[in-house]
mmCIF file of C-alpha atoms in Angstrom:
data_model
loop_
_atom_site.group_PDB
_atom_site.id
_atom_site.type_symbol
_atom_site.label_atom_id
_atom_site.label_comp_id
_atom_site.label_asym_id
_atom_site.label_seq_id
_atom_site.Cartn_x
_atom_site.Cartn_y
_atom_site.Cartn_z
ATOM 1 C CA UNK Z 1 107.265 58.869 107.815
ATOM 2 C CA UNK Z 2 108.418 62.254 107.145
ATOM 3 C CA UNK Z 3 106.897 64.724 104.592
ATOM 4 C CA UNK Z 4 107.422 63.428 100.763
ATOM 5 C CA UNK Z 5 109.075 65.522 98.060
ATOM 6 C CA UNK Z 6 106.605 64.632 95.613
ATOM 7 C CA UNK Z 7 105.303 66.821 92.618
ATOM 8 C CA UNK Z 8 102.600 68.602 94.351
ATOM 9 C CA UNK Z 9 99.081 68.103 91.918
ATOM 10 C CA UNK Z 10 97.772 71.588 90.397
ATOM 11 C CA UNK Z 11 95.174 71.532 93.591
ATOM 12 C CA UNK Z 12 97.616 71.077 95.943
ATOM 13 C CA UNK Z 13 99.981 73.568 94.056
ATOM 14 C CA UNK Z 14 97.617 76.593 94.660
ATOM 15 C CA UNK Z 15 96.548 75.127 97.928
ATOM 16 C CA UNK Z 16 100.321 75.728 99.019
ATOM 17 C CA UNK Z 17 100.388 78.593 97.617
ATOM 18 C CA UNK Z 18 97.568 79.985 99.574
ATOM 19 C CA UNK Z 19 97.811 78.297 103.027
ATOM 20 C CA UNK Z 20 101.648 77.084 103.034
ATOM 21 C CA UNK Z 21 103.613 78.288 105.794
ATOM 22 C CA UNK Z 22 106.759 76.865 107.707
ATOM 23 C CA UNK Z 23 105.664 73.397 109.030
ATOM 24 C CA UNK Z 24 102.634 73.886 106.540
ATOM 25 C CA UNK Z 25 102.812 72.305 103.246
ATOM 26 C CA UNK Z 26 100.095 70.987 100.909
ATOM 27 C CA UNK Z 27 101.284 68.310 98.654
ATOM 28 C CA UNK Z 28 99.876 65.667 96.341
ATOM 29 C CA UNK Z 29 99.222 62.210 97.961
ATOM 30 C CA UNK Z 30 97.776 59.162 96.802
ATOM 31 C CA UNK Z 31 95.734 58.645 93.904
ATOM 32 C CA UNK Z 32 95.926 62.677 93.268
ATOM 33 C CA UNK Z 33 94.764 63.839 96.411
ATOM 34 C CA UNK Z 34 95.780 66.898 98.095
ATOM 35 C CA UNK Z 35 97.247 66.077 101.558
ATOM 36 C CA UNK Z 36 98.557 68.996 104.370
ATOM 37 C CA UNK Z 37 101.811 67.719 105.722
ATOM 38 C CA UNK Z 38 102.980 69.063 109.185
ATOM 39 C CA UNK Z 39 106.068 69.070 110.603
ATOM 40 C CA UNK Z 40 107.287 70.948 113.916
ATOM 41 C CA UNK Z 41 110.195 69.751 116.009
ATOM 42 C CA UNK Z 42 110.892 66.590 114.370
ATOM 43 C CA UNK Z 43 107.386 65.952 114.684
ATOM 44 C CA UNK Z 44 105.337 65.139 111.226
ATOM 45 C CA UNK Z 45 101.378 64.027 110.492
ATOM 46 C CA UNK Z 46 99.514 64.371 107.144
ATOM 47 C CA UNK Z 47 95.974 65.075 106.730
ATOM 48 C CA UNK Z 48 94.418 64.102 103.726
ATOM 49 C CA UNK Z 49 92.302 67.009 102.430
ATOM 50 C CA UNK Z 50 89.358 64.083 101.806
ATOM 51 C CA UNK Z 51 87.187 63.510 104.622
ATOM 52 C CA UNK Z 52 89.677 65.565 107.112
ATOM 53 C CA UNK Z 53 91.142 61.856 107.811
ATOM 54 C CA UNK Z 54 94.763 62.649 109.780
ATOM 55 C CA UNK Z 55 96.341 59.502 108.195
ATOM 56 C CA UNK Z 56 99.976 59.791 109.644
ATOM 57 C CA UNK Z 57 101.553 60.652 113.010
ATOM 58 C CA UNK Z 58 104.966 60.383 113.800
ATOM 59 C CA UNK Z 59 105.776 62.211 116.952
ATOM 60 C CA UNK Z 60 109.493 62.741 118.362
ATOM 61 C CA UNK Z 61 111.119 59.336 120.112
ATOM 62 C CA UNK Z 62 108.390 57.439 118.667
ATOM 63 C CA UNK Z 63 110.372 54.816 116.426
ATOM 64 C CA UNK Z 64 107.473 53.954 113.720
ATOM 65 C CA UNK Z 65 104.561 55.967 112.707
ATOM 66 C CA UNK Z 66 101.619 55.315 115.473
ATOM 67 C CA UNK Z 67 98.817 55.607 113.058
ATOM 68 C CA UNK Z 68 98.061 52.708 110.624
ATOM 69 C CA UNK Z 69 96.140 53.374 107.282
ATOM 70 C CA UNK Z 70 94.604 50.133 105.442
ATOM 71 C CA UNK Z 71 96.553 48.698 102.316
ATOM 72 C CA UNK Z 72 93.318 47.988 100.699
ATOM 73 C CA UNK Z 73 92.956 51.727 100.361
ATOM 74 C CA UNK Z 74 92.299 52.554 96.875
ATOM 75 C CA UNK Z 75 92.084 56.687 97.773
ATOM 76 C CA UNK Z 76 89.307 57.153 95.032
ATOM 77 C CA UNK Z 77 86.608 59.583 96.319
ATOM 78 C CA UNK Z 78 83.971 59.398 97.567
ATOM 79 C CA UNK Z 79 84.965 56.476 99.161
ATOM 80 C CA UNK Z 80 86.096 57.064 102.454
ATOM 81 C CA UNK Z 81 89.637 56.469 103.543
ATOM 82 C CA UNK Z 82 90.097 53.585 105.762
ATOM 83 C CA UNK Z 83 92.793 53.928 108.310
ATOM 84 C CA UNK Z 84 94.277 56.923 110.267
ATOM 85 C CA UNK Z 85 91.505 59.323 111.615
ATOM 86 C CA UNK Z 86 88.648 59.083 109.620
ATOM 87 C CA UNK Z 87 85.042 60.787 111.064
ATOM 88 C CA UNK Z 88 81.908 58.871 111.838
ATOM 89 C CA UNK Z 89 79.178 61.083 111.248
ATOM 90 C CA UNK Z 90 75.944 59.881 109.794
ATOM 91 C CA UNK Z 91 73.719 62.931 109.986
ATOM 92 C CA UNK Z 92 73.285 64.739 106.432
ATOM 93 C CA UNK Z 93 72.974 68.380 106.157
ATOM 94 C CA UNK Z 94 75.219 70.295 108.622
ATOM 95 C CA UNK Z 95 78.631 70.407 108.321
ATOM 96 C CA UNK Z 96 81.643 69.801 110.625
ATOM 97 C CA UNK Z 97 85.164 71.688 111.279
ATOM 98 C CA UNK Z 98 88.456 69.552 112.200
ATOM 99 C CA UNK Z 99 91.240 71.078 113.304
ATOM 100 C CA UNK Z 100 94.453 69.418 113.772
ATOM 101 C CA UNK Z 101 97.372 71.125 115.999
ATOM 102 C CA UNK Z 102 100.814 69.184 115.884
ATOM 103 C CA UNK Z 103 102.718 69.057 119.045
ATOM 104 C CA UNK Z 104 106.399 67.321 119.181
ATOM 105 C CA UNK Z 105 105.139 64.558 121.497
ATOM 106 C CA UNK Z 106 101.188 65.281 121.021
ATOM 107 C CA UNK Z 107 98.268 65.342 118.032
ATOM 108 C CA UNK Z 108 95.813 67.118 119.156
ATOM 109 C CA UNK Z 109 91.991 67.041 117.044
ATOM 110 C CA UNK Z 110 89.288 69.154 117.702
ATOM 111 C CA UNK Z 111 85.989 68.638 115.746
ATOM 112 C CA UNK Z 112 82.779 71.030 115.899
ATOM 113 C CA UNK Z 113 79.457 70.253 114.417
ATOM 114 C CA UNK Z 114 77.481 73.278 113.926
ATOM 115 C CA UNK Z 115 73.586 73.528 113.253
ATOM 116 C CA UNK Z 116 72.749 75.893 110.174
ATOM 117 C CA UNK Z 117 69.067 74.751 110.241
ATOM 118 C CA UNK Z 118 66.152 76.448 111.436
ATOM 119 C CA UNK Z 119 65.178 73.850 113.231
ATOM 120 C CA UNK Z 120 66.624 70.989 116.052
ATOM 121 C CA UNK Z 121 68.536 68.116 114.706
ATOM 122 C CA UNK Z 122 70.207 64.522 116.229
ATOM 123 C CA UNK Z 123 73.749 63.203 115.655
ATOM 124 C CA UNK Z 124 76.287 60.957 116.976
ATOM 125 C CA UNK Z 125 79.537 60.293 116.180
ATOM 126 C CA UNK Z 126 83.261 59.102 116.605
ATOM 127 C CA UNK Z 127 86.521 59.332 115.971
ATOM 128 C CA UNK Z 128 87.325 55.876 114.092
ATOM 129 C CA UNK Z 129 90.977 55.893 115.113
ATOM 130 C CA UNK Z 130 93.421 53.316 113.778
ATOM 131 C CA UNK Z 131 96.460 52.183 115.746
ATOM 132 C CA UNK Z 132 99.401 50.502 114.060
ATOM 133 C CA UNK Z 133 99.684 47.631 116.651
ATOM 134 C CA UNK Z 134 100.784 44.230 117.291
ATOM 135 C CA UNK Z 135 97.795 42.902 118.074
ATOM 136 C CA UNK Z 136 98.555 39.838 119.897
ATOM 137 C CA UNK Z 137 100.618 42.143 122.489
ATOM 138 C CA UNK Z 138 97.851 45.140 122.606
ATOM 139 C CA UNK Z 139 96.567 46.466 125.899
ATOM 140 C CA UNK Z 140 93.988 48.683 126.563
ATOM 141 C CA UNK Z 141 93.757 50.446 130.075
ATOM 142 C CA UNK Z 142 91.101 52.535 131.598
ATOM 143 C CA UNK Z 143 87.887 50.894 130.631
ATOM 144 C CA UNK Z 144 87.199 48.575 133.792
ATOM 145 C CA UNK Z 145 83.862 49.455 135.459
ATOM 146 C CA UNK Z 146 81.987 50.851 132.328
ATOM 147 C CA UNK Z 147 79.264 49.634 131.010
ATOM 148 C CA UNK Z 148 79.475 47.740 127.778
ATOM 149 C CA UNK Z 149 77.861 46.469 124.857
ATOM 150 C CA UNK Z 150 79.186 44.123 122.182
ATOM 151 C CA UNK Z 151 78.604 44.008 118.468
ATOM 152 C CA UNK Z 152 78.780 40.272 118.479
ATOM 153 C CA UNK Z 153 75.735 38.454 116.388
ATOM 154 C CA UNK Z 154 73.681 37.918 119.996
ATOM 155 C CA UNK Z 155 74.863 41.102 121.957
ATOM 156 C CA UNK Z 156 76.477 40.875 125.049
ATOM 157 C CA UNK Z 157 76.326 43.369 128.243
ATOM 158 C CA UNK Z 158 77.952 44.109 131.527
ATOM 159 C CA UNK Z 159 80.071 45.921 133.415
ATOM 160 C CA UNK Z 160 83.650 46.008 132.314
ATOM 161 C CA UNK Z 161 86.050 44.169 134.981
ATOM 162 C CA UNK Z 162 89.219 44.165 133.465
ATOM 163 C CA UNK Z 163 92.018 46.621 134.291
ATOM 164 C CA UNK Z 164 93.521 45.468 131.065
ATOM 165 C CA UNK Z 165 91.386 44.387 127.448
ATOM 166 C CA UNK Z 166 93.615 42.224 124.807
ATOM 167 C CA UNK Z 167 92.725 40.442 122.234
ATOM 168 C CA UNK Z 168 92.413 37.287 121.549
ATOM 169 C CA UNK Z 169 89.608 37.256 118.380
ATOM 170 C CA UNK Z 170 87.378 39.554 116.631
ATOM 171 C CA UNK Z 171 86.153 42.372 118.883
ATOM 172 C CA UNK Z 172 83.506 45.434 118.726
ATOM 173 C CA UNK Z 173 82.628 46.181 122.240
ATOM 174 C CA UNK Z 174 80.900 49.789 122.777
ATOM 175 C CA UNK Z 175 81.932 51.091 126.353
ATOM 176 C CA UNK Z 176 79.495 53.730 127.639
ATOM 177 C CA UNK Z 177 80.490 56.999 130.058
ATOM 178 C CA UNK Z 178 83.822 56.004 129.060
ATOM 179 C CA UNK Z 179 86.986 58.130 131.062
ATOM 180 C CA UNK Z 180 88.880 60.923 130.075
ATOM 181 C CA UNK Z 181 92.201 59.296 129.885
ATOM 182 C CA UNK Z 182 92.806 55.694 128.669
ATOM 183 C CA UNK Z 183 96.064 53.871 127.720
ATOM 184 C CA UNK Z 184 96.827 51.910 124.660
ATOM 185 C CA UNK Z 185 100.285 49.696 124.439
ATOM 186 C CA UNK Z 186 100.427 48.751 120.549
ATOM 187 C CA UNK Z 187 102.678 45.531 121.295
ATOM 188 C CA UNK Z 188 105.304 47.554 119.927
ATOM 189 C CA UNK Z 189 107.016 49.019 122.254
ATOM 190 C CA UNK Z 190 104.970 52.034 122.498
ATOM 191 C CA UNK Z 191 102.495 53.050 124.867
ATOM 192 C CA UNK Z 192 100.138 55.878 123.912
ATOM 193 C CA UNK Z 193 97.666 58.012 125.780
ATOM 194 C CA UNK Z 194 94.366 58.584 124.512
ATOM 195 C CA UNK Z 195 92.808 61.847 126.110
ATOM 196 C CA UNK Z 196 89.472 63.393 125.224
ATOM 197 C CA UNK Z 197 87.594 66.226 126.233
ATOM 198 C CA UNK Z 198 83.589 66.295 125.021
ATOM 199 C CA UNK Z 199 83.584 62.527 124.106
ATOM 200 C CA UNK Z 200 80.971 60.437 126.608
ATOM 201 C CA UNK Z 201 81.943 57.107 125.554
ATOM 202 C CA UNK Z 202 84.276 54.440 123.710
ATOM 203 C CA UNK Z 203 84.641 52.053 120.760
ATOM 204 C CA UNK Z 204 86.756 49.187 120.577
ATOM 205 C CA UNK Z 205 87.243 46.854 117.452
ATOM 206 C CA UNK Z 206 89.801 43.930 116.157
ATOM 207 C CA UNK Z 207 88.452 42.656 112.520
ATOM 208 C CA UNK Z 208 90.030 39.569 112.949
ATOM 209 C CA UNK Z 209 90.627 37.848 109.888
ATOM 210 C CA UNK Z 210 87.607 39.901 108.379
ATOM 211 C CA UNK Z 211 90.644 42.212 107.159
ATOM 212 C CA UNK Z 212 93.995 40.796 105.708
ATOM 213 C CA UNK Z 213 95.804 43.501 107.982
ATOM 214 C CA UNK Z 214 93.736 42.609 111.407
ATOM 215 C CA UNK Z 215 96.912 41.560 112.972
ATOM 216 C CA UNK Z 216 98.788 45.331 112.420
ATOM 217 C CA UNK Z 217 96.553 47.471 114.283
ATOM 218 C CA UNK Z 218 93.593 48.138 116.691
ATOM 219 C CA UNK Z 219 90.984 50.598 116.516
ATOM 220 C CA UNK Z 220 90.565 52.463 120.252
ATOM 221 C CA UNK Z 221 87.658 55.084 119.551
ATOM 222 C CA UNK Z 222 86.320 58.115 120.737
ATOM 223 C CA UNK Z 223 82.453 58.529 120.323
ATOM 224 C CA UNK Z 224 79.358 59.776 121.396
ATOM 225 C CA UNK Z 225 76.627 57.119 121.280
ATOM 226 C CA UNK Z 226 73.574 58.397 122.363
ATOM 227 C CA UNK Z 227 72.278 61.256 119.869
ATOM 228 C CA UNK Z 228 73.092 64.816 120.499
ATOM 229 C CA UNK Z 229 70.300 67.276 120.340
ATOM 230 C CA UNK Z 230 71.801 70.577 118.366
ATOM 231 C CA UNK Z 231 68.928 73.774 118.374
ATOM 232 C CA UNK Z 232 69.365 76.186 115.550
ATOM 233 C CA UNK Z 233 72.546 77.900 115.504
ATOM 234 C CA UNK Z 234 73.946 75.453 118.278
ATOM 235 C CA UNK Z 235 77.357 74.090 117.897
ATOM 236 C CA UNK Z 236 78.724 71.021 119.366
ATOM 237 C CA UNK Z 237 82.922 70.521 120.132
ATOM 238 C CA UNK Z 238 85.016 67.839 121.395
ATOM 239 C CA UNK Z 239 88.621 67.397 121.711
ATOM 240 C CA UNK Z 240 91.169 64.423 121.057
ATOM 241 C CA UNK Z 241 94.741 64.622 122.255
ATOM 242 C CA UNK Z 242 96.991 61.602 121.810
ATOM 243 C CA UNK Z 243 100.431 61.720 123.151
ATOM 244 C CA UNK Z 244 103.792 59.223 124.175
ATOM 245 C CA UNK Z 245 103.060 58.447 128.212
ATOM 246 C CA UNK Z 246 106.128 60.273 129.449
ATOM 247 C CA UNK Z 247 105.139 63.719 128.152
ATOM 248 C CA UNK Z 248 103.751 65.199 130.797
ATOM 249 C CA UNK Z 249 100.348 65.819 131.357
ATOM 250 C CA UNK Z 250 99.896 69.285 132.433
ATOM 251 C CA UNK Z 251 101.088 69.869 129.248
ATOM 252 C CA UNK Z 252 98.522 67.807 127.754
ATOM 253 C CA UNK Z 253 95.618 69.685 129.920
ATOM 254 C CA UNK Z 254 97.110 73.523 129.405
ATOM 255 C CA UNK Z 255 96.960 73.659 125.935
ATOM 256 C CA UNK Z 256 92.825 73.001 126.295
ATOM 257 C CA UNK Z 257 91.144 76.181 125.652
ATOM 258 C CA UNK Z 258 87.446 77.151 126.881
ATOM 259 C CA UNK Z 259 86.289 77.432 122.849
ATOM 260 C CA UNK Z 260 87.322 73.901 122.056
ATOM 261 C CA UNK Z 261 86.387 72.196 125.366
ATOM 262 C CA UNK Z 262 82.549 73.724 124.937
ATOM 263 C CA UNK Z 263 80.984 70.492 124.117
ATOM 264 C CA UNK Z 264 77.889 72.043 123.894
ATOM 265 C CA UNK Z 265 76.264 76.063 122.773
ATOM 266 C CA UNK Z 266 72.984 77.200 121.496
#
């Protein structure tokens, strides 16, 4: 992937104009709608203005892009887009702040919820990340000894004892007081690490053949299950960083700030 030369839309025209900066640019994507593409050190990702949704990440030595957007995207609003990093957020009402930083070897996302009511409200929510994967080859690490609960039509739960999760058929497993640090290899050569900072627990989900494109990618998810209590004026933050396994991860844990890593603040 690496940052289009299309005709920027009038939106995205005086969007650039406003906010574009070197390794800033706000172009026109698909089906009209603005996109900010980011580039730094060979790295790129795009984040489509729509939902906040980060659908592209190509960081240096990786060989392919490592995110994986749905071809049954149609990119109409207010349909959501399905694929990259789209939010799950069901609460109405307040509003939410992404921020994106792009790293050479490292994406990462913070996301705050903040409470403009006058009174308390609940939420929970995820990160509904897509993978571009091989999925007969996928691994996910990091997970063994949690407590999980599948999606399947009579609900399954236990204690997770596998070191490593394929897949074999369709899969939605919720794993609860997830880690800090798992590990995903995509089948493709690629093995990424998926940090977090504020998120308590863990989503993962294989369509099967519910979706044409099951077999190109996995969804490994960062969530909070059990509903967050917000008082007035409260704000709620939690950080996402994915990098390539052989960056190293001080650098992964020095670029967390106190302001982003305050998962919670009335």
């Amino acid at each position: 992937m690496a940052c289009s030369s299309s005709c920027p839309s009038p939106d995205a025209a005086a969007l650039n104009c406003k906010f574009g900066c070197p390794g800033v640019r706000v172009e026109s994507g698909k089906g009209g709608l603005p996109k900010v593409c980011l580039c730094v050190d060979g790295s790129v990702a795009e984040v489509y203005l729509h939902g906040a949704c980060i659908t592209s990440w190509k960081p240096v030595g990786a060989a392919t892009d490592l995110l994986f957007v749905r071809p049954d995207n149609d990119f109409k609003p207010p349909k959501p887009i399905s694929g990259g990093i789209p939010h799950c957020f069901p609460q109405f009402g307040p509003g939410k702040i992404q921020q994106v930083v792009l790293w050479p070897t490292k994406l990462n996302t913070h996301i705050t919820v903040q409470n403009t009511d006058s009174k308390p409200f609940e939420f929970s929510t995820a990160l509904h990340s897509y993978f571009r994967a091989a999925i007969s080859g996928v691994q996910v690490k990091g997970l063994q000894g949690c407590r999980f609960l599948t999606k399947d039509k009579v609900p399954l739960k236990g204690c997770e004892r596998r070191d490593s999760i394929t897949f074999t058929g369709f899969y939605d497993c919720l794993y609860f007081n997830a880690p800090n640090s798992l590990q995903l290899d995509n089948g493709l050569g690629t093995t990424i690490g998926i940090h977090n900072h504020g998120w308590t627990d863990a989503v993962l989900w294989s369509p099967m053949d519910q979706i044409a494109s099951w077999r190109e990618f996995v969804c490994v998810e960062n969530a909070v299950l059990d509903p967050v209590s917000l008082c007035p004026c409260g704000t709620w933050s939690a950080e996402q960083i994915l990098c390539l396994t052989d960056y190293p991860s001080q650098h992964v844990s020095s670029l967390r700030t106190s302001k982003s890593c305050s998962s919670l603040s009335c």
